[in-house]
mmCIF file of C-alpha atoms in Angstrom:
data_model
loop_
_atom_site.group_PDB
_atom_site.id
_atom_site.type_symbol
_atom_site.label_atom_id
_atom_site.label_comp_id
_atom_site.label_asym_id
_atom_site.label_seq_id
_atom_site.Cartn_x
_atom_site.Cartn_y
_atom_site.Cartn_z
ATOM 1 C CA MET A 1 0.000 0.000 0.000
ATOM 2 C CA PRO A 2 1.432 3.428 -0.902
ATOM 3 C CA THR A 3 2.836 5.426 2.013
ATOM 4 C CA GLY A 4 1.806 8.980 2.753
ATOM 5 C CA ARG A 5 5.158 10.207 1.490
ATOM 6 C CA ALA A 6 4.762 8.300 -1.775
ATOM 7 C CA LEU A 7 1.259 9.697 -2.280
ATOM 8 C CA ARG A 8 2.438 13.256 -1.666
ATOM 9 C CA LEU A 9 5.312 12.871 -4.118
ATOM 10 C CA ALA A 10 3.071 11.282 -6.735
ATOM 11 C CA ALA A 11 0.638 14.166 -6.390
ATOM 12 C CA ALA A 12 3.451 16.682 -6.759
ATOM 13 C CA VAL A 13 4.719 15.007 -9.897
ATOM 14 C CA ALA A 14 1.211 14.849 -11.359
ATOM 15 C CA ALA A 15 0.753 18.539 -10.630
ATOM 16 C CA ALA A 16 4.000 19.357 -12.364
ATOM 17 C CA LEU A 17 2.949 17.414 -15.436
ATOM 18 C CA ALA A 18 -0.430 19.122 -15.563
ATOM 19 C CA ALA A 19 0.831 22.660 -14.924
ATOM 20 C CA GLY A 20 0.469 24.843 -17.984
ATOM 21 C CA SER A 21 3.207 27.218 -16.831
ATOM 22 C CA THR A 22 5.938 24.585 -16.497
ATOM 23 C CA PRO A 23 9.231 26.159 -17.620
ATOM 24 C CA ASP A 24 10.666 24.818 -20.867
ATOM 25 C CA PRO A 25 13.971 23.097 -20.021
ATOM 26 C CA LEU A 26 15.349 24.170 -23.412
ATOM 27 C CA ALA A 27 14.562 27.845 -22.999
ATOM 28 C CA SER A 28 17.984 28.797 -21.679
ATOM 29 C CA GLN A 29 20.144 25.992 -23.072
ATOM 30 C CA SER A 30 23.312 27.002 -24.852
ATOM 31 C CA THR A 31 26.699 25.542 -25.796
ATOM 32 C CA HIS A 32 30.150 26.700 -24.696
ATOM 33 C CA VAL A 33 33.447 25.464 -26.128
ATOM 34 C CA VAL A 34 36.913 25.747 -24.579
ATOM 35 C CA VAL A 35 39.839 24.703 -26.781
ATOM 36 C CA VAL A 36 43.322 24.292 -25.281
ATOM 37 C CA THR A 37 46.349 23.716 -27.523
ATOM 38 C CA GLY A 38 49.501 23.021 -25.542
ATOM 39 C CA LEU A 39 53.210 23.089 -26.228
ATOM 40 C CA GLY A 40 54.248 21.658 -29.568
ATOM 41 C CA GLY A 41 57.895 21.221 -28.689
ATOM 42 C CA GLY A 42 58.778 22.041 -32.287
ATOM 43 C CA ALA A 43 57.384 23.762 -35.368
ATOM 44 C CA GLU A 44 55.730 20.644 -36.819
ATOM 45 C CA PHE A 45 53.654 19.819 -33.762
ATOM 46 C CA SER A 46 52.931 23.466 -32.980
ATOM 47 C CA ARG A 47 51.391 23.816 -36.448
ATOM 48 C CA ARG A 48 49.506 20.543 -36.060
ATOM 49 C CA PHE A 49 47.962 21.421 -32.710
ATOM 50 C CA ALA A 50 47.129 24.955 -33.847
ATOM 51 C CA GLY A 51 45.457 23.528 -36.950
ATOM 52 C CA TRP A 52 43.324 21.216 -34.847
ATOM 53 C CA GLY A 53 42.390 24.057 -32.519
ATOM 54 C CA ALA A 54 41.406 26.354 -35.375
ATOM 55 C CA GLY A 55 39.430 23.545 -36.980
ATOM 56 C CA LEU A 56 37.425 22.940 -33.827
ATOM 57 C CA VAL A 57 36.718 26.648 -33.364
ATOM 58 C CA ASP A 58 35.389 26.820 -36.926
ATOM 59 C CA ALA A 59 33.370 23.611 -36.548
ATOM 60 C CA ALA A 60 31.739 24.901 -33.369
ATOM 61 C CA VAL A 61 30.753 28.212 -34.957
ATOM 62 C CA ALA A 62 29.465 26.424 -38.060
ATOM 63 C CA ALA A 63 27.331 24.200 -35.802
ATOM 64 C CA GLY A 64 25.645 27.261 -34.310
ATOM 65 C CA VAL A 65 27.740 27.997 -31.228
ATOM 66 C CA PRO A 66 28.014 31.803 -30.831
ATOM 67 C CA ARG A 67 31.589 32.980 -31.424
ATOM 68 C CA GLY A 68 31.575 34.711 -28.055
ATOM 69 C CA GLN A 69 31.023 31.341 -26.392
ATOM 70 C CA VAL A 70 34.087 29.750 -27.984
ATOM 71 C CA THR A 71 37.409 30.240 -26.175
ATOM 72 C CA TRP A 72 40.749 29.155 -27.609
ATOM 73 C CA LEU A 73 43.804 29.149 -25.357
ATOM 74 C CA ALA A 74 46.957 28.443 -27.379
ATOM 75 C CA GLU A 75 50.713 28.097 -27.109
ATOM 76 C CA ASP A 76 51.161 31.382 -28.980
ATOM 77 C CA GLU A 77 48.514 34.068 -28.532
ATOM 78 C CA ALA A 78 49.672 35.885 -31.677
ATOM 79 C CA ALA A 79 49.587 32.831 -33.931
ATOM 80 C CA ASP A 80 45.936 33.173 -34.967
ATOM 81 C CA PRO A 81 43.327 35.936 -34.600
ATOM 82 C CA ARG A 82 40.884 33.379 -33.207
ATOM 83 C CA VAL A 83 43.107 32.755 -30.167
ATOM 84 C CA THR A 84 41.775 34.436 -27.029
ATOM 85 C CA GLY A 85 44.645 33.786 -24.621
ATOM 86 C CA VAL A 86 47.753 31.798 -23.745
ATOM 87 C CA ALA A 87 47.270 28.200 -22.623
ATOM 88 C CA ARG A 88 48.905 28.569 -19.232
ATOM 89 C CA LYS A 89 47.594 26.541 -16.314
ATOM 90 C CA GLU A 90 46.264 29.606 -14.545
ATOM 91 C CA GLY A 91 44.551 30.744 -17.747
ATOM 92 C CA VAL A 92 42.769 27.418 -18.123
ATOM 93 C CA GLY A 93 41.624 27.630 -14.511
ATOM 94 C CA ALA A 94 40.406 31.204 -14.886
ATOM 95 C CA THR A 95 38.518 30.367 -18.088
ATOM 96 C CA LEU A 96 36.712 27.421 -16.498
ATOM 97 C CA ALA A 97 35.946 29.402 -13.339
ATOM 98 C CA ALA A 98 34.411 32.207 -15.396
ATOM 99 C CA LEU A 99 32.398 29.657 -17.343
ATOM 100 C CA ALA A 100 31.080 28.147 -14.112
ATOM 101 C CA ASP A 101 29.760 31.606 -13.188
ATOM 102 C CA ARG A 102 28.409 32.424 -16.649
ATOM 103 C CA ALA A 103 26.927 29.212 -18.063
ATOM 104 C CA GLY A 104 23.313 28.309 -17.454
ATOM 105 C CA PRO A 105 22.390 25.192 -15.473
ATOM 106 C CA ASP A 106 21.222 23.353 -18.593
ATOM 107 C CA ASP A 107 24.090 24.385 -20.870
ATOM 108 C CA LEU A 108 26.424 22.000 -22.673
ATOM 109 C CA ILE A 109 30.158 22.581 -22.234
ATOM 110 C CA LEU A 110 32.875 21.049 -24.410
ATOM 111 C CA VAL A 111 36.488 21.229 -23.239
ATOM 112 C CA ALA A 112 38.980 19.941 -25.833
ATOM 113 C CA ILE A 113 42.727 19.612 -25.272
ATOM 114 C CA PHE A 114 45.309 19.060 -28.002
ATOM 115 C CA GLY A 115 49.002 18.647 -27.296
ATOM 116 C CA HIS A 116 51.640 16.449 -25.734
ATOM 117 C CA GLY A 117 51.011 14.651 -22.482
ATOM 118 C CA SER A 118 52.967 12.569 -20.026
ATOM 119 C CA ASP A 119 52.495 10.285 -17.052
ATOM 120 C CA ARG A 120 54.448 11.048 -13.902
ATOM 121 C CA ALA A 121 54.151 8.808 -10.868
ATOM 122 C CA GLY A 122 50.870 7.452 -12.195
ATOM 123 C CA GLU A 123 49.234 10.836 -12.827
ATOM 124 C CA GLY A 124 48.573 12.241 -16.285
ATOM 125 C CA ARG A 125 49.804 15.692 -17.261
ATOM 126 C CA ILE A 126 49.348 18.103 -20.165
ATOM 127 C CA ASN A 127 52.395 20.029 -21.385
ATOM 128 C CA LEU A 128 51.523 23.739 -21.312
ATOM 129 C CA PRO A 129 53.556 26.951 -21.420
ATOM 130 C CA GLY A 130 54.825 27.239 -17.860
ATOM 131 C CA PRO A 131 53.866 24.514 -15.357
ATOM 132 C CA ASP A 132 52.148 21.406 -16.699
ATOM 133 C CA LEU A 133 48.488 20.759 -15.878
ATOM 134 C CA SER A 134 47.874 17.503 -14.000
ATOM 135 C CA ALA A 135 44.769 15.333 -14.178
ATOM 136 C CA GLY A 136 43.975 16.086 -10.541
ATOM 137 C CA GLU A 137 44.282 19.829 -11.072
ATOM 138 C CA LEU A 138 42.020 19.702 -14.121
ATOM 139 C CA ALA A 139 39.452 17.684 -12.171
ATOM 140 C CA VAL A 140 39.332 20.393 -9.491
ATOM 141 C CA MET A 141 38.882 23.070 -12.180
ATOM 142 C CA LEU A 142 36.008 21.142 -13.765
ATOM 143 C CA ASP A 143 34.103 20.360 -10.564
ATOM 144 C CA PRO A 144 32.343 23.765 -10.339
ATOM 145 C CA LEU A 145 30.823 23.148 -13.787
ATOM 146 C CA ALA A 146 28.639 20.342 -12.386
ATOM 147 C CA PRO A 147 25.804 19.492 -12.786
ATOM 148 C CA ARG A 148 25.925 20.962 -16.292
ATOM 149 C CA ARG A 149 26.392 18.539 -19.181
ATOM 150 C CA LEU A 150 30.122 18.366 -19.793
ATOM 151 C CA VAL A 151 32.240 16.767 -22.511
ATOM 152 C CA VAL A 152 36.005 16.613 -21.957
ATOM 153 C CA VAL A 153 38.192 15.517 -24.865
ATOM 154 C CA ASN A 154 41.873 15.023 -24.077
ATOM 155 C CA ALA A 155 43.535 14.191 -27.387
ATOM 156 C CA ALA A 156 47.088 14.356 -26.040
ATOM 157 C CA SER A 157 49.549 11.517 -25.690
ATOM 158 C CA ALA A 158 49.327 9.597 -22.384
ATOM 159 C CA SER A 159 45.791 10.979 -21.985
ATOM 160 C CA GLY A 160 44.269 7.676 -20.866
ATOM 161 C CA GLY A 161 45.510 8.408 -17.370
ATOM 162 C CA PHE A 162 42.949 11.221 -17.126
ATOM 163 C CA ILE A 163 39.882 8.948 -17.282
ATOM 164 C CA GLY A 164 39.909 7.978 -13.613
ATOM 165 C CA SER A 165 40.357 11.553 -12.383
ATOM 166 C CA LEU A 166 37.791 13.205 -14.658
ATOM 167 C CA SER A 167 35.046 10.575 -14.834
ATOM 168 C CA ALA A 168 31.759 11.598 -13.185
ATOM 169 C CA PRO A 169 28.005 11.036 -13.610
ATOM 170 C CA GLY A 170 26.504 13.152 -16.379
ATOM 171 C CA ARG A 171 29.905 13.707 -17.973
ATOM 172 C CA VAL A 172 31.489 12.411 -21.186
ATOM 173 C CA VAL A 173 35.265 11.899 -21.043
ATOM 174 C CA ILE A 174 37.162 10.989 -24.213
ATOM 175 C CA THR A 175 40.892 10.282 -24.362
ATOM 176 C CA ALA A 176 43.151 9.547 -27.313
ATOM 177 C CA THR A 177 44.945 6.737 -25.474
ATOM 178 C CA ARG A 178 43.863 3.953 -23.150
ATOM 179 C CA SER A 179 46.581 4.573 -20.567
ATOM 180 C CA GLY A 180 49.369 6.896 -19.526
ATOM 181 C CA ARG A 181 51.852 4.444 -20.973
ATOM 182 C CA GLN A 182 50.785 5.202 -24.549
ATOM 183 C CA ASN A 183 52.992 8.271 -24.784
ATOM 184 C CA GLU A 184 53.679 8.611 -28.510
ATOM 185 C CA ALA A 185 52.298 11.631 -30.392
ATOM 186 C CA THR A 186 48.631 10.996 -31.204
ATOM 187 C CA ARG A 187 46.558 11.358 -34.363
ATOM 188 C CA PHE A 188 43.119 11.111 -32.768
ATOM 189 C CA GLY A 189 42.615 14.870 -32.353
ATOM 190 C CA GLY A 190 42.730 15.691 -36.044
ATOM 191 C CA HIS A 191 40.190 13.024 -36.916
ATOM 192 C CA PHE A 192 37.927 14.091 -34.047
ATOM 193 C CA VAL A 193 37.912 17.650 -35.386
ATOM 194 C CA ASP A 194 37.178 16.363 -38.895
ATOM 195 C CA ALA A 195 34.268 14.420 -37.433
ATOM 196 C CA LEU A 196 32.737 17.479 -35.775
ATOM 197 C CA ALA A 197 33.167 19.411 -39.018
ATOM 198 C CA GLY A 198 30.636 17.019 -40.562
ATOM 199 C CA GLY A 199 32.596 13.973 -41.567
ATOM 200 C CA ALA A 200 30.947 11.694 -39.009
ATOM 201 C CA ASP A 201 27.238 12.377 -39.544
ATOM 202 C CA THR A 202 26.565 8.683 -40.107
ATOM 203 C CA ASP A 203 22.798 8.846 -39.609
ATOM 204 C CA LYS A 204 22.452 11.984 -41.798
ATOM 205 C CA ASP A 205 20.419 13.895 -39.229
ATOM 206 C CA GLY A 206 22.346 17.129 -39.739
ATOM 207 C CA ARG A 207 24.315 16.826 -36.520
ATOM 208 C CA VAL A 208 27.355 14.967 -35.204
ATOM 209 C CA SER A 209 26.986 13.452 -31.760
ATOM 210 C CA MET A 210 29.971 12.996 -29.481
ATOM 211 C CA LEU A 211 29.615 9.243 -29.918
ATOM 212 C CA GLU A 212 29.665 9.569 -33.717
ATOM 213 C CA ALA A 213 32.734 11.796 -33.522
ATOM 214 C CA PHE A 214 34.504 9.343 -31.223
ATOM 215 C CA GLU A 215 33.739 6.340 -33.427
ATOM 216 C CA PHE A 216 34.775 8.185 -36.584
ATOM 217 C CA ALA A 217 38.092 9.289 -35.088
ATOM 218 C CA ARG A 218 38.802 5.897 -33.521
ATOM 219 C CA LEU A 219 38.271 4.062 -36.800
ATOM 220 C CA GLU A 220 40.215 6.608 -38.855
ATOM 221 C CA VAL A 221 43.198 6.274 -36.518
ATOM 222 C CA ALA A 222 43.097 2.486 -36.914
ATOM 223 C CA ARG A 223 42.913 2.796 -40.709
ATOM 224 C CA GLU A 224 45.822 5.223 -40.748
ATOM 225 C CA TYR A 225 48.066 2.798 -38.889
ATOM 226 C CA GLU A 226 46.905 -0.106 -41.060
ATOM 227 C CA ARG A 227 47.677 1.755 -44.283
ATOM 228 C CA ALA A 228 51.155 2.526 -42.987
ATOM 229 C CA GLY A 229 51.691 -1.070 -41.909
ATOM 230 C CA GLN A 230 52.395 0.068 -38.350
ATOM 231 C CA LEU A 231 51.300 -1.147 -34.939
ATOM 232 C CA ALA A 232 48.904 1.375 -33.393
ATOM 233 C CA THR A 233 50.409 3.298 -30.494
ATOM 234 C CA GLU A 234 47.100 4.846 -29.425
ATOM 235 C CA ASN A 235 43.714 3.372 -28.520
ATOM 236 C CA ALA A 236 41.012 5.895 -27.666
ATOM 237 C CA LEU A 237 38.614 5.526 -24.738
ATOM 238 C CA LEU A 238 35.148 6.926 -24.015
ATOM 239 C CA ASP A 239 33.579 7.028 -20.561
ATOM 240 C CA ASP A 240 30.106 8.446 -19.979
ATOM 241 C CA ASN A 241 28.665 6.350 -17.157
ATOM 242 C CA GLY A 242 30.940 7.681 -14.430
ATOM 243 C CA ASP A 243 32.678 4.410 -13.594
ATOM 244 C CA GLY A 244 36.153 5.712 -14.440
ATOM 245 C CA ARG A 245 37.061 2.808 -16.720
ATOM 246 C CA GLY A 246 36.156 3.859 -20.250
ATOM 247 C CA SER A 247 35.388 1.720 -23.297
ATOM 248 C CA LEU A 248 37.406 1.075 -26.431
ATOM 249 C CA GLU A 249 34.194 0.310 -28.342
ATOM 250 C CA PRO A 250 31.214 1.944 -26.581
ATOM 251 C CA GLY A 251 27.842 0.316 -26.894
ATOM 252 C CA GLY A 252 27.289 -1.514 -23.635
ATOM 253 C CA GLU A 253 28.038 0.370 -20.455
ATOM 254 C CA ASP A 254 29.240 3.538 -22.211
ATOM 255 C CA GLY A 255 27.911 5.558 -25.126
ATOM 256 C CA SER A 256 24.299 6.499 -24.427
ATOM 257 C CA LEU A 257 25.018 9.966 -23.044
ATOM 258 C CA ALA A 258 27.617 10.694 -25.737
ATOM 259 C CA ALA A 259 25.078 9.718 -28.396
ATOM 260 C CA SER A 260 22.678 12.387 -27.127
ATOM 261 C CA LEU A 261 25.101 15.333 -27.095
ATOM 262 C CA ALA A 262 26.129 17.428 -30.093
ATOM 263 C CA LEU A 263 27.580 20.864 -30.756
ATOM 264 C CA GLY A 264 25.271 23.803 -31.330
ATOM 265 C CA SER A 265 21.902 23.717 -33.024
ATOM 266 C CA ALA A 266 22.686 21.759 -36.217
ATOM 267 C CA GLY A 267 20.373 24.005 -38.242
ATOM 268 C CA PRO A 268 16.591 24.321 -38.621
ATOM 269 C CA GLY A 269 16.066 20.940 -40.238
ATOM 270 C CA ALA A 270 17.382 19.070 -37.260
ATOM 271 C CA ALA A 271 16.211 21.394 -34.515
ATOM 272 C CA GLY A 272 13.421 19.134 -33.270
ATOM 273 C CA GLY A 273 15.677 16.105 -33.028
ATOM 274 C CA VAL A 274 18.422 18.062 -31.307
ATOM 275 C CA ALA A 275 15.902 19.456 -28.824
ATOM 276 C CA VAL A 276 14.611 16.016 -27.913
ATOM 277 C CA ASP A 277 18.147 14.628 -27.681
ATOM 278 C CA SER A 278 19.142 17.471 -25.365
ATOM 279 C CA LEU A 279 16.125 16.811 -23.194
ATOM 280 C CA ARG A 280 16.871 13.094 -23.050
ATOM 281 C CA ALA A 281 20.429 13.885 -21.976
ATOM 282 C CA GLU A 282 19.031 16.120 -19.226
ATOM 283 C CA GLN A 283 16.637 13.344 -18.240
ATOM 284 C CA ALA A 284 19.545 10.878 -18.027
ATOM 285 C CA ARG A 285 21.516 13.315 -15.861
ATOM 286 C CA LEU A 286 18.591 13.774 -13.491
ATOM 287 C CA ARG A 287 18.024 10.036 -13.186
ATOM 288 C CA THR A 288 21.700 9.532 -12.395
ATOM 289 C CA ALA A 289 21.349 12.155 -9.671
ATOM 290 C CA LEU A 290 18.239 10.357 -8.403
ATOM 291 C CA ASP A 291 20.095 7.039 -8.178
ATOM 292 C CA SER A 292 22.940 8.757 -6.343
ATOM 293 C CA LEU A 293 20.503 10.348 -3.893
ATOM 294 C CA ARG A 294 18.811 7.029 -3.134
ATOM 295 C CA ALA A 295 22.197 5.454 -2.451
ATOM 296 C CA ARG A 296 22.872 8.185 0.155
ATOM 297 C CA GLU A 297 19.478 7.991 1.897
ATOM 298 C CA GLU A 298 20.787 6.321 5.057
ATOM 299 C CA THR A 299 23.394 9.064 5.546
ATOM 300 C CA MET A 300 20.969 11.990 5.169
ATOM 301 C CA GLU A 301 18.480 13.719 7.423
ATOM 302 C CA PRO A 302 14.965 12.477 6.489
ATOM 303 C CA ASP A 303 13.626 15.955 5.703
ATOM 304 C CA ALA A 304 16.618 16.822 3.521
ATOM 305 C CA TYR A 305 16.313 13.524 1.675
ATOM 306 C CA ARG A 306 12.584 13.974 1.019
ATOM 307 C CA ALA A 307 13.056 17.553 -0.181
ATOM 308 C CA GLU A 308 15.790 16.595 -2.632
ATOM 309 C CA LEU A 309 13.855 13.530 -3.785
ATOM 310 C CA GLU A 310 10.801 15.644 -4.513
ATOM 311 C CA ARG A 311 12.882 18.233 -6.369
ATOM 312 C CA LEU A 312 14.459 15.609 -8.622
ATOM 313 C CA LEU A 313 11.167 13.848 -9.346
ATOM 314 C CA LEU A 314 9.561 17.154 -10.262
ATOM 315 C CA GLU A 315 12.417 17.988 -12.630
ATOM 316 C CA ILE A 316 12.247 14.535 -14.237
ATOM 317 C CA ALA A 317 8.504 14.963 -14.713
ATOM 318 C CA ARG A 318 8.934 18.383 -16.325
ATOM 319 C CA VAL A 319 11.601 17.153 -18.716
ATOM 320 C CA GLY A 320 9.482 14.122 -19.596
ATOM 321 C CA ARG A 321 6.546 16.360 -20.429
ATOM 322 C CA ALA A 322 8.740 18.532 -22.658
ATOM 323 C CA ILE A 323 9.956 15.424 -24.516
ATOM 324 C CA ARG A 324 6.398 14.235 -25.130
ATOM 325 C CA GLU A 325 5.311 17.686 -26.304
ATOM 326 C CA ARG A 326 8.015 17.484 -28.978
ATOM 327 C CA GLY A 327 6.818 14.096 -30.130
ATOM 328 C CA GLY A 328 9.662 12.141 -28.565
ATOM 329 C CA ALA A 329 9.602 8.969 -26.523
ATOM 330 C CA GLU A 330 11.081 8.878 -23.054
ATOM 331 C CA ASP A 331 13.850 6.437 -22.213
ATOM 332 C CA GLY A 332 12.235 4.486 -19.406
ATOM 333 C CA GLY A 333 10.676 6.019 -16.328
ATOM 334 C CA ALA A 334 11.408 7.252 -12.851
ATOM 335 C CA HIS A 335 9.655 5.877 -9.794
ATOM 336 C CA GLU A 336 9.619 7.012 -6.211
ATOM 337 C CA GLY A 337 11.123 4.566 -3.797
#
């Protein structure tokens, strides 16, 4: 028999679904992109990383991200007019802190890093002008961005060591290598940028999801090594379920969140699909938060637990209604327990 608490929560959810003035979860959604290109260590790699950075800036703007919401921190501030600052550790931290203050709660944030990396004493690092940026330091910088939807792409060598530090619920983490021991220069970043520029729109819906971009880049890297008759020195990983392990070929435990996230608006023809996908991603984030809350019930004050439970169920109900209004189907359901 339903408890009084369950009945009250069910009534609250029903009221939220029926309310004509329910806020549209998409009303204030926007996309922000932060591109970091680190030290090249020589002219060839400096040009390569700068080319990838410029390509991602252009792809983001072409996908509908406002130019003012695209930041590019580079090795050389004077190398390209699109560069907005030097990629020093403190500059990366300041950029992410400002974004945490500026971005809306439902915004999508993409942070992409191109450069050389290393693994020191079991911790990944990115080579930047001045002090290197460690995986732990980057994790601290990213924490204030939660619970916004966040995609972190580390395309540097030895980037696999970042997965464990950066992985979190509601977050997509992509690395060019599967461990810190894969420390040769990587090719993944260039193919990932090509994917976002349109090369990976496999389902022809006018948009490139993060999963499509990952798969495109992963397969292109493999083909490149095969054509050269070389053994691959990089194996990319994707983690989007928060377990800190990552998958070489997403499709089981990882991949569902990445499949729902894409840059910008993708144009009028795909607007409806992008809207529903964005809402489903928000729904997935809220359900992850709900699962986390239930796991903490025994450690919380009863009133605090009930208040947070009700808030999450109301938000899930509102997002579900918005999905149905756009003709989409929800991915499962949420139940009070």
